[in-house]
PDB file of C-alpha atoms and ligand atoms in Angstrom:
ATOM      1  CA  MET L   1     357.305 241.085 -32.260  1.00 71.00           C
ATOM      2  CA  ASP L   2     355.601 241.384 -35.674  1.00 87.00           C
ATOM      3  CA  ARG L   3     352.071 240.620 -36.123  1.00 84.00           C
ATOM      4  CA  GLU L   4     352.547 237.586 -38.244  1.00 86.00           C
ATOM      5  CA  LYS L   5     354.760 236.067 -35.594  1.00 89.00           C
ATOM      6  CA  ALA L   6     352.293 236.847 -32.873  1.00 87.00           C
ATOM      7  CA  VAL L   7     349.544 235.300 -34.785  1.00 86.00           C
ATOM      8  CA  ASN L   8     351.502 232.086 -35.347  1.00 89.00           C
ATOM      9  CA  LEU L   9     352.421 231.792 -31.703  1.00 90.00           C
ATOM     10  CA  ARG L  10     348.712 232.194 -30.787  1.00 89.00           C
ATOM     11  CA  LEU L  11     347.781 229.509 -33.348  1.00 91.00           C
ATOM     12  CA  ALA L  12     350.370 227.070 -31.993  1.00 91.00           C
ATOM     13  CA  GLY L  13     349.135 227.490 -28.326  1.00 91.00           C
ATOM     14  CA  ILE L  14     350.884 226.412 -25.166  1.00 89.00           C
ATOM     15  CA  GLY L  15     349.872 224.278 -22.276  1.00 89.00           C
ATOM     16  CA  MET L  16     346.069 224.138 -22.126  1.00 90.00           C
ATOM     17  CA  THR L  17     345.842 225.503 -25.727  1.00 90.00           C
ATOM     18  CA  SER L  18     348.535 223.174 -27.192  1.00 92.00           C
ATOM     19  CA  ALA L  19     348.148 220.542 -29.838  1.00 93.00           C
ATOM     20  CA  ARG L  20     348.782 217.823 -27.242  1.00 94.00           C
ATOM     21  CA  THR L  21     345.794 219.113 -25.105  1.00 95.00           C
ATOM     22  CA  ARG L  22     343.613 219.095 -28.360  1.00 96.00           C
ATOM     23  CA  GLY L  23     344.717 215.465 -28.946  1.00 96.00           C
ATOM     24  CA  ARG L  24     343.363 214.544 -25.530  1.00 97.00           C
ATOM     25  CA  LEU L  25     340.072 216.065 -26.591  1.00 97.00           C
ATOM     26  CA  ILE L  26     340.017 213.930 -29.735  1.00 98.00           C
ATOM     27  CA  GLU L  27     340.614 210.851 -27.672  1.00 98.00           C
ATOM     28  CA  ARG L  28     337.682 211.811 -25.498  1.00 98.00           C
ATOM     29  CA  LEU L  29     335.349 212.232 -28.500  1.00 98.00           C
ATOM     30  CA  ARG L  30     336.414 208.877 -29.754  1.00 98.00           C
ATOM     31  CA  SER L  31     335.615 207.318 -26.313  1.00 98.00           C
ATOM     32  CA  GLU L  32     332.224 209.132 -26.307  1.00 97.00           C
ATOM     33  CA  GLY L  33     331.315 207.309 -29.519  1.00 97.00           C
ATOM     34  CA  ILE L  34     332.532 209.514 -32.415  1.00 98.00           C
ATOM     35  CA  LYS L  35     333.594 207.074 -35.088  1.00 98.00           C
ATOM     36  CA  ASP L  36     334.331 209.102 -38.266  1.00 98.00           C
ATOM     37  CA  GLU L  37     338.107 209.460 -38.368  1.00 98.00           C
ATOM     38  CA  VAL L  38     337.716 212.111 -41.094  1.00 98.00           C
ATOM     39  CA  VAL L  39     335.785 214.214 -38.575  1.00 98.00           C
ATOM     40  CA  LEU L  40     338.152 213.552 -35.756  1.00 98.00           C
ATOM     41  CA  ALA L  41     341.079 214.488 -38.002  1.00 98.00           C
ATOM     42  CA  ALA L  42     339.366 217.810 -38.909  1.00 98.00           C
ATOM     43  CA  MET L  43     338.797 218.608 -35.318  1.00 98.00           C
ATOM     44  CA  ASN L  44     342.409 217.744 -34.456  1.00 98.00           C
ATOM     45  CA  GLU L  45     343.511 220.230 -37.137  1.00 97.00           C
ATOM     46  CA  ILE L  46     341.306 223.206 -36.129  1.00 98.00           C
ATOM     47  CA  PRO L  47     342.599 225.096 -32.978  1.00 97.00           C
ATOM     48  CA  ARG L  48     339.403 225.726 -31.107  1.00 97.00           C
ATOM     49  CA  HIS L  49     341.197 228.162 -28.726  1.00 96.00           C
ATOM     50  CA  ILE L  50     341.449 230.717 -31.603  1.00 96.00           C
ATOM     51  CA  PHE L  51     337.708 231.104 -31.860  1.00 97.00           C
ATOM     52  CA  ILE L  52     337.191 232.206 -28.234  1.00 95.00           C
ATOM     53  CA  ASP L  53     338.111 234.983 -25.881  1.00 94.00           C
ATOM     54  CA  GLU L  54     341.597 234.764 -24.485  1.00 91.00           C
ATOM     55  CA  ALA L  55     340.282 234.801 -20.974  1.00 93.00           C
ATOM     56  CA  LEU L  56     338.531 231.528 -21.580  1.00 95.00           C
ATOM     57  CA  ALA L  57     341.239 229.957 -23.871  1.00 94.00           C
ATOM     58  CA  THR L  58     342.376 227.499 -21.213  1.00 94.00           C
ATOM     59  CA  ARG L  59     339.010 225.850 -21.253  1.00 96.00           C
ATOM     60  CA  ALA L  60     338.980 225.558 -25.135  1.00 96.00           C
ATOM     61  CA  TYR L  61     339.618 221.767 -25.202  1.00 96.00           C
ATOM     62  CA  ASP L  62     337.198 220.944 -22.407  1.00 96.00           C
ATOM     63  CA  ASP L  63     334.191 219.182 -23.815  1.00 95.00           C
ATOM     64  CA  VAL L  64     331.894 222.265 -23.008  1.00 96.00           C
ATOM     65  CA  SER L  65     330.092 224.950 -24.777  1.00 96.00           C
ATOM     66  CA  LEU L  66     331.437 228.511 -23.943  1.00 97.00           C
ATOM     67  CA  PRO L  67     330.172 232.142 -24.242  1.00 96.00           C
ATOM     68  CA  ILE L  68     331.322 234.076 -27.413  1.00 97.00           C
ATOM     69  CA  GLY L  69     329.468 237.319 -26.570  1.00 96.00           C
ATOM     70  CA  HIS L  70     326.121 238.745 -27.671  1.00 96.00           C
ATOM     71  CA  GLY L  71     324.355 236.110 -25.570  1.00 95.00           C
ATOM     72  CA  GLN L  72     325.571 233.368 -27.950  1.00 96.00           C
ATOM     73  CA  THR L  73     327.837 230.239 -27.301  1.00 96.00           C
ATOM     74  CA  ILE L  74     330.346 228.096 -29.213  1.00 96.00           C
ATOM     75  CA  SER L  75     328.906 224.584 -29.304  1.00 96.00           C
ATOM     76  CA  GLN L  76     330.281 221.904 -27.356  1.00 96.00           C
ATOM     77  CA  PRO L  77     332.989 219.847 -29.254  1.00 98.00           C
ATOM     78  CA  TYR L  78     331.003 216.492 -28.902  1.00 98.00           C
ATOM     79  CA  ILE L  79     328.013 218.157 -30.580  1.00 98.00           C
ATOM     80  CA  VAL L  80     330.075 219.569 -33.382  1.00 98.00           C
ATOM     81  CA  ALA L  81     331.742 216.200 -34.020  1.00 98.00           C
ATOM     82  CA  ARG L  82     328.286 214.356 -33.755  1.00 98.00           C
ATOM     83  CA  MET L  83     326.519 216.774 -36.161  1.00 98.00           C
ATOM     84  CA  THR L  84     329.350 216.666 -38.674  1.00 98.00           C
ATOM     85  CA  GLU L  85     329.489 212.908 -38.407  1.00 98.00           C
ATOM     86  CA  VAL L  86     325.776 212.536 -39.138  1.00 98.00           C
ATOM     87  CA  LEU L  87     325.932 215.151 -42.002  1.00 98.00           C
ATOM     88  CA  ARG L  88     328.865 213.282 -43.743  1.00 98.00           C
ATOM     89  CA  ASN L  89     327.516 209.901 -43.364  1.00 97.00           C
ATOM     90  CA  GLY L  90     330.982 208.554 -44.381  1.00 97.00           C
ATOM     91  CA  LYS L  91     331.053 210.479 -47.513  1.00 96.00           C
ATOM     92  CA  GLN L  92     332.885 213.482 -49.043  1.00 95.00           C
ATOM     93  CA  LEU L  93     330.670 216.581 -48.975  1.00 98.00           C
ATOM     94  CA  GLY L  94     330.487 218.995 -51.771  1.00 98.00           C
ATOM     95  CA  ARG L  95     328.510 222.128 -50.986  1.00 98.00           C
ATOM     96  CA  VAL L  96     327.180 222.609 -47.393  1.00 98.00           C
ATOM     97  CA  LEU L  97     325.174 225.311 -45.736  1.00 98.00           C
ATOM     98  CA  GLU L  98     325.402 226.377 -42.056  1.00 98.00           C
ATOM     99  CA  ILE L  99     322.710 228.444 -40.236  1.00 98.00           C
ATOM    100  CA  GLY L 100     324.257 230.164 -37.365  1.00 98.00           C
ATOM    101  CA  THR L 101     328.086 230.864 -37.909  1.00 98.00           C
ATOM    102  CA  GLY L 102     328.664 232.227 -34.356  1.00 98.00           C
ATOM    103  CA  CYS L 103     332.386 232.371 -33.928  1.00 98.00           C
ATOM    104  CA  GLY L 104     333.022 230.197 -36.989  1.00 98.00           C
ATOM    105  CA  TYR L 105     334.290 226.971 -35.425  1.00 98.00           C
ATOM    106  CA  GLN L 106     331.808 224.612 -36.898  1.00 98.00           C
ATOM    107  CA  ALA L 107     332.237 226.190 -40.219  1.00 98.00           C
ATOM    108  CA  ALA L 108     335.997 225.767 -39.949  1.00 98.00           C
ATOM    109  CA  VAL L 109     335.413 222.082 -39.136  1.00 98.00           C
ATOM    110  CA  LEU L 110     333.048 221.750 -42.062  1.00 98.00           C
ATOM    111  CA  ALA L 111     335.697 223.394 -44.425  1.00 98.00           C
ATOM    112  CA  LYS L 112     337.927 220.423 -43.804  1.00 98.00           C
ATOM    113  CA  VAL L 113     335.179 217.818 -44.654  1.00 98.00           C
ATOM    114  CA  ALA L 114     333.352 219.660 -47.512  1.00 98.00           C
ATOM    115  CA  LYS L 115     334.478 221.347 -50.735  1.00 98.00           C
ATOM    116  CA  GLU L 116     332.623 224.506 -50.234  1.00 98.00           C
ATOM    117  CA  VAL L 117     330.861 225.931 -47.131  1.00 98.00           C
ATOM    118  CA  TYR L 118     328.219 228.701 -46.797  1.00 98.00           C
ATOM    119  CA  SER L 119     327.452 229.997 -43.367  1.00 98.00           C
ATOM    120  CA  ILE L 120     324.959 232.625 -42.354  1.00 98.00           C
ATOM    121  CA  GLU L 121     324.968 234.730 -39.213  1.00 98.00           C
ATOM    122  CA  ARG L 122     322.343 237.416 -38.091  1.00 98.00           C
ATOM    123  CA  ILE L 123     324.762 239.181 -35.510  1.00 98.00           C
ATOM    124  CA  GLN L 124     327.019 241.497 -37.421  1.00 98.00           C
ATOM    125  CA  PRO L 125     330.006 241.570 -35.030  1.00 98.00           C
ATOM    126  CA  LEU L 126     330.066 237.816 -34.787  1.00 98.00           C
ATOM    127  CA  HIS L 127     329.971 237.520 -38.585  1.00 98.00           C
ATOM    128  CA  GLU L 128     332.803 239.892 -38.796  1.00 98.00           C
ATOM    129  CA  ARG L 129     334.951 238.190 -36.127  1.00 98.00           C
ATOM    130  CA  ALA L 130     334.398 234.812 -37.706  1.00 98.00           C
ATOM    131  CA  ARG L 131     335.622 236.346 -40.940  1.00 98.00           C
ATOM    132  CA  LYS L 132     338.764 237.568 -39.417  1.00 97.00           C
ATOM    133  CA  THR L 133     339.427 234.135 -37.519  1.00 97.00           C
ATOM    134  CA  LEU L 134     338.939 232.028 -40.628  1.00 98.00           C
ATOM    135  CA  ARG L 135     341.284 234.308 -42.571  1.00 97.00           C
ATOM    136  CA  GLU L 136     343.965 233.942 -39.821  1.00 95.00           C
ATOM    137  CA  LEU L 137     343.566 230.138 -40.266  1.00 96.00           C
ATOM    138  CA  LYS L 138     343.939 230.522 -43.936  1.00 96.00           C
ATOM    139  CA  ILE L 139     340.633 228.840 -44.544  1.00 98.00           C
ATOM    140  CA  PHE L 140     339.340 230.059 -47.938  1.00 98.00           C
ATOM    141  CA  ASN L 141     336.499 227.713 -48.823  1.00 98.00           C
ATOM    142  CA  VAL L 142     333.978 229.243 -46.421  1.00 98.00           C
ATOM    143  CA  ASN L 143     331.571 231.910 -47.801  1.00 98.00           C
ATOM    144  CA  LEU L 144     330.249 233.965 -44.830  1.00 98.00           C
ATOM    145  CA  ARG L 145     326.978 235.947 -45.130  1.00 98.00           C
ATOM    146  CA  TYR L 146     325.525 238.468 -42.775  1.00 98.00           C
ATOM    147  CA  ALA L 147     321.646 237.716 -42.986  1.00 98.00           C
ATOM    148  CA  ASP L 148     318.815 236.083 -41.436  1.00 97.00           C
ATOM    149  CA  GLY L 149     319.355 232.465 -42.272  1.00 97.00           C
ATOM    150  CA  SER L 150     315.974 231.162 -41.379  1.00 95.00           C
ATOM    151  CA  ALA L 151     314.990 230.789 -45.108  1.00 93.00           C
ATOM    152  CA  GLY L 152     318.297 229.183 -46.081  1.00 96.00           C
ATOM    153  CA  LEU L 153     320.220 230.455 -49.003  1.00 97.00           C
ATOM    154  CA  PRO L 154     318.216 229.879 -52.214  1.00 96.00           C
ATOM    155  CA  ASP L 155     320.731 231.747 -54.420  1.00 95.00           C
ATOM    156  CA  ALA L 156     323.453 229.017 -53.611  1.00 97.00           C
ATOM    157  CA  ALA L 157     321.081 226.035 -53.264  1.00 97.00           C
ATOM    158  CA  PRO L 158     321.165 222.987 -53.633  1.00 98.00           C
ATOM    159  CA  PHE L 159     323.360 221.772 -50.772  1.00 98.00           C
ATOM    160  CA  ASP L 160     324.568 218.279 -50.218  1.00 98.00           C
ATOM    161  CA  GLY L 161     324.375 219.074 -46.460  1.00 98.00           C
ATOM    162  CA  ILE L 162     322.541 221.688 -44.307  1.00 98.00           C
ATOM    163  CA  ILE L 163     323.377 222.140 -40.632  1.00 98.00           C
ATOM    164  CA  MET L 164     321.537 224.500 -38.248  1.00 98.00           C
ATOM    165  CA  THR L 165     323.382 225.452 -35.129  1.00 97.00           C
ATOM    166  CA  CYS L 166     320.423 227.227 -33.468  1.00 97.00           C
ATOM    167  CA  ALA L 167     317.186 225.652 -32.517  1.00 97.00           C
ATOM    168  CA  ALA L 168     313.964 226.184 -34.521  1.00 94.00           C
ATOM    169  CA  PRO L 169     310.776 225.719 -32.524  1.00 93.00           C
ATOM    170  CA  ALA L 170     309.489 223.270 -35.283  1.00 92.00           C
ATOM    171  CA  LEU L 171     310.660 221.644 -38.461  1.00 90.00           C
ATOM    172  CA  VAL L 172     310.712 224.093 -41.362  1.00 80.00           C
ATOM    173  CA  ALA L 173     309.755 222.807 -44.788  1.00 85.00           C
ATOM    174  CA  THR L 174     311.518 225.556 -46.882  1.00 88.00           C
ATOM    175  CA  LEU L 175     314.905 224.560 -45.803  1.00 95.00           C
ATOM    176  CA  ARG L 176     314.743 220.899 -46.838  1.00 96.00           C
ATOM    177  CA  GLU L 177     313.777 221.938 -50.402  1.00 96.00           C
ATOM    178  CA  GLN L 178     317.352 223.386 -50.741  1.00 98.00           C
ATOM    179  CA  LEU L 179     318.912 219.858 -50.362  1.00 98.00           C
ATOM    180  CA  THR L 180     320.166 217.852 -53.310  1.00 98.00           C
ATOM    181  CA  VAL L 181     318.546 214.430 -53.794  1.00 98.00           C
ATOM    182  CA  GLY L 182     320.739 212.307 -51.599  1.00 97.00           C
ATOM    183  CA  GLY L 183     321.387 215.301 -49.237  1.00 98.00           C
ATOM    184  CA  ARG L 184     321.110 215.392 -45.470  1.00 98.00           C
ATOM    185  CA  MET L 185     320.143 218.054 -43.044  1.00 98.00           C
ATOM    186  CA  VAL L 186     320.931 218.090 -39.322  1.00 98.00           C
ATOM    187  CA  LEU L 187     319.275 220.436 -36.904  1.00 97.00           C
ATOM    188  CA  PRO L 188     318.095 220.985 -33.270  1.00 97.00           C
ATOM    189  CA  VAL L 189     314.333 221.372 -32.964  1.00 97.00           C
ATOM    190  CA  GLY L 190     312.337 222.251 -29.902  1.00 96.00           C
ATOM    191  CA  THR L 191     311.921 225.087 -27.357  1.00 92.00           C
ATOM    192  CA  GLN L 192     312.120 223.894 -23.697  1.00 90.00           C
ATOM    193  CA  GLU L 193     313.114 220.339 -24.601  1.00 96.00           C
ATOM    194  CA  GLN L 194     315.198 220.017 -27.929  1.00 97.00           C
ATOM    195  CA  HIS L 195     316.201 217.112 -30.076  1.00 98.00           C
ATOM    196  CA  LEU L 196     318.579 216.744 -33.016  1.00 97.00           C
ATOM    197  CA  TYR L 197     316.775 215.748 -36.200  1.00 97.00           C
ATOM    198  CA  LEU L 198     318.088 214.195 -39.339  1.00 98.00           C
ATOM    199  CA  ILE L 199     316.262 214.847 -42.626  1.00 98.00           C
ATOM    200  CA  GLU L 200     317.343 212.808 -45.655  1.00 98.00           C
ATOM    201  CA  ARG L 201     316.234 213.485 -49.026  1.00 98.00           C
ATOM    202  CA  ASP L 202     316.053 210.670 -51.656  1.00 98.00           C
ATOM    203  CA  GLU L 203     314.004 210.193 -54.932  1.00 98.00           C
ATOM    204  CA  SER L 204     310.947 209.223 -52.840  1.00 98.00           C
ATOM    205  CA  GLY L 205     310.943 212.317 -50.677  1.00 97.00           C
ATOM    206  CA  TYR L 206     312.043 213.279 -47.274  1.00 97.00           C
ATOM    207  CA  HIS L 207     312.648 211.022 -44.274  1.00 97.00           C
ATOM    208  CA  GLU L 208     313.042 212.470 -40.732  1.00 96.00           C
ATOM    209  CA  SER L 209     314.566 210.686 -37.633  1.00 97.00           C
ATOM    210  CA  ARG L 210     314.898 212.025 -34.140  1.00 97.00           C
ATOM    211  CA  LEU L 211     318.331 211.653 -32.654  1.00 97.00           C
ATOM    212  CA  GLU L 212     319.748 212.658 -29.105  1.00 95.00           C
ATOM    213  CA  GLU L 213     318.490 215.478 -26.754  1.00 96.00           C
ATOM    214  CA  VAL L 214     320.402 218.603 -27.112  1.00 97.00           C
ATOM    215  CA  ARG L 215     320.640 222.303 -25.893  1.00 95.00           C
ATOM    216  CA  PHE L 216     321.023 225.075 -28.406  1.00 96.00           C
ATOM    217  CA  VAL L 217     320.451 228.834 -28.378  1.00 95.00           C
ATOM    218  CA  PRO L 218     317.206 229.663 -30.293  1.00 96.00           C
ATOM    219  CA  LEU L 219     316.845 230.599 -33.994  1.00 96.00           C
ATOM    220  CA  MET L 220     315.844 234.305 -34.114  1.00 96.00           C
ATOM    221  CA  MET L 221     314.195 236.157 -36.845  1.00 94.00           C
ATOM    222  CA  GLY L 222     315.741 239.209 -38.664  1.00 94.00           C
ATOM    223  CA  LYS L 223     319.149 240.741 -38.626  1.00 94.00           C
ATOM    224  CA  ALA L 224     320.510 242.078 -35.372  1.00 91.00           C
TER     225      ALA L 224
HETATM  226  N1  SAH C   1     328.138 227.260 -35.094  1.00 61.06           N
HETATM  227  C1  SAH C   1     328.618 227.958 -33.939  1.00 61.06           C
HETATM  228  C2  SAH C   1     327.436 228.063 -32.839  1.00 61.06           C
HETATM  229  C3  SAH C   1     326.978 229.450 -32.785  1.00 61.06           C
HETATM  230  S1  SAH C   1     325.422 229.598 -31.733  1.00 61.06           S
HETATM  231  C4  SAH C   1     329.776 227.371 -33.379  1.00 61.06           C
HETATM  232  O1  SAH C   1     330.559 226.841 -34.210  1.00 61.06           O
HETATM  233  O2  SAH C   1     330.160 227.498 -32.253  1.00 61.06           O
HETATM  234  C5  SAH C   1     324.150 229.870 -32.864  1.00 61.06           C
HETATM  235  C6  SAH C   1     324.351 231.055 -33.716  1.00 61.06           C
HETATM  236  O3  SAH C   1     323.068 231.136 -34.608  1.00 61.06           O
HETATM  237  C7  SAH C   1     324.355 232.409 -33.004  1.00 61.06           C
HETATM  238  O4  SAH C   1     325.501 233.119 -33.328  1.00 61.06           O
HETATM  239  C8  SAH C   1     323.085 233.113 -33.461  1.00 61.06           C
HETATM  240  O5  SAH C   1     323.204 234.441 -33.587  1.00 61.06           O
HETATM  241  C9  SAH C   1     322.809 232.486 -34.783  1.00 61.06           C
HETATM  242  N2  SAH C   1     321.456 232.582 -35.194  1.00 61.06           N
HETATM  243  C10 SAH C   1     320.304 232.622 -34.638  1.00 61.06           C
HETATM  244  N3  SAH C   1     319.249 232.820 -35.418  1.00 61.06           N
HETATM  245  C11 SAH C   1     319.749 233.010 -36.669  1.00 61.06           C
HETATM  246  C12 SAH C   1     319.198 233.313 -37.969  1.00 61.06           C
HETATM  247  N4  SAH C   1     317.859 233.409 -38.151  1.00 61.06           N
HETATM  248  N5  SAH C   1     320.092 233.424 -38.993  1.00 61.06           N
HETATM  249  C13 SAH C   1     321.432 233.268 -38.863  1.00 61.06           C
HETATM  250  N6  SAH C   1     322.086 233.135 -37.675  1.00 61.06           N
HETATM  251  C14 SAH C   1     321.177 232.924 -36.687  1.00 61.06           C
END
């Protein structure tokens, strides 16, 4: 079998990795309270099983986080949906920044709801694998960077949305300055106990709200 055919078969999936199984996950997300149909459609389109090791692929459409190597995880689908929904706020997004590419799944979902995505990862093998996976999926509006993303990406700022998929110990002020006026940032904050925070920027300044409790891997400093 040629490579192209093998890739297409893997993309299509079978049984626990099929489009039908993915559809059941979308139903579940809807019943768990995700209302943004644009986000649900994006997640229905992206094959999550392609982002994880084949040995774990049969669990790809369970609503759980899974290991992706290097001590990191692919986020739980509900959290990906929730963060994307909060970031979008019912509007089409222009330029978006993600800190913590990991396997690239969240970036792929963002690629469907934003015009242009920048995503930073500090672990080189993860960065490279994400690049390969996004290419296989023919997603071309994601710009991947291998760097420490803790200071954001000033050279591509400002962003309509910033999403952080690793937990900072406290809210960082430098990142919010890279938002457009009208922009939103969603990020987990905390050490033992973490919560999702929403930062909104408008003409009068920044407004923060604390959302639900979450569990993320920590933000680390420097490149690995
Ligand atoms: N967005 C991913 C989740 C990855 S887990 C998904 O869709 O599944 C969080 C990722 O953040 C890890 O890969 C970790 O290496 C990365 N990370 C942690 N600190 C970072 C930093 N300072 N800069 C960039 N990436 C970082």
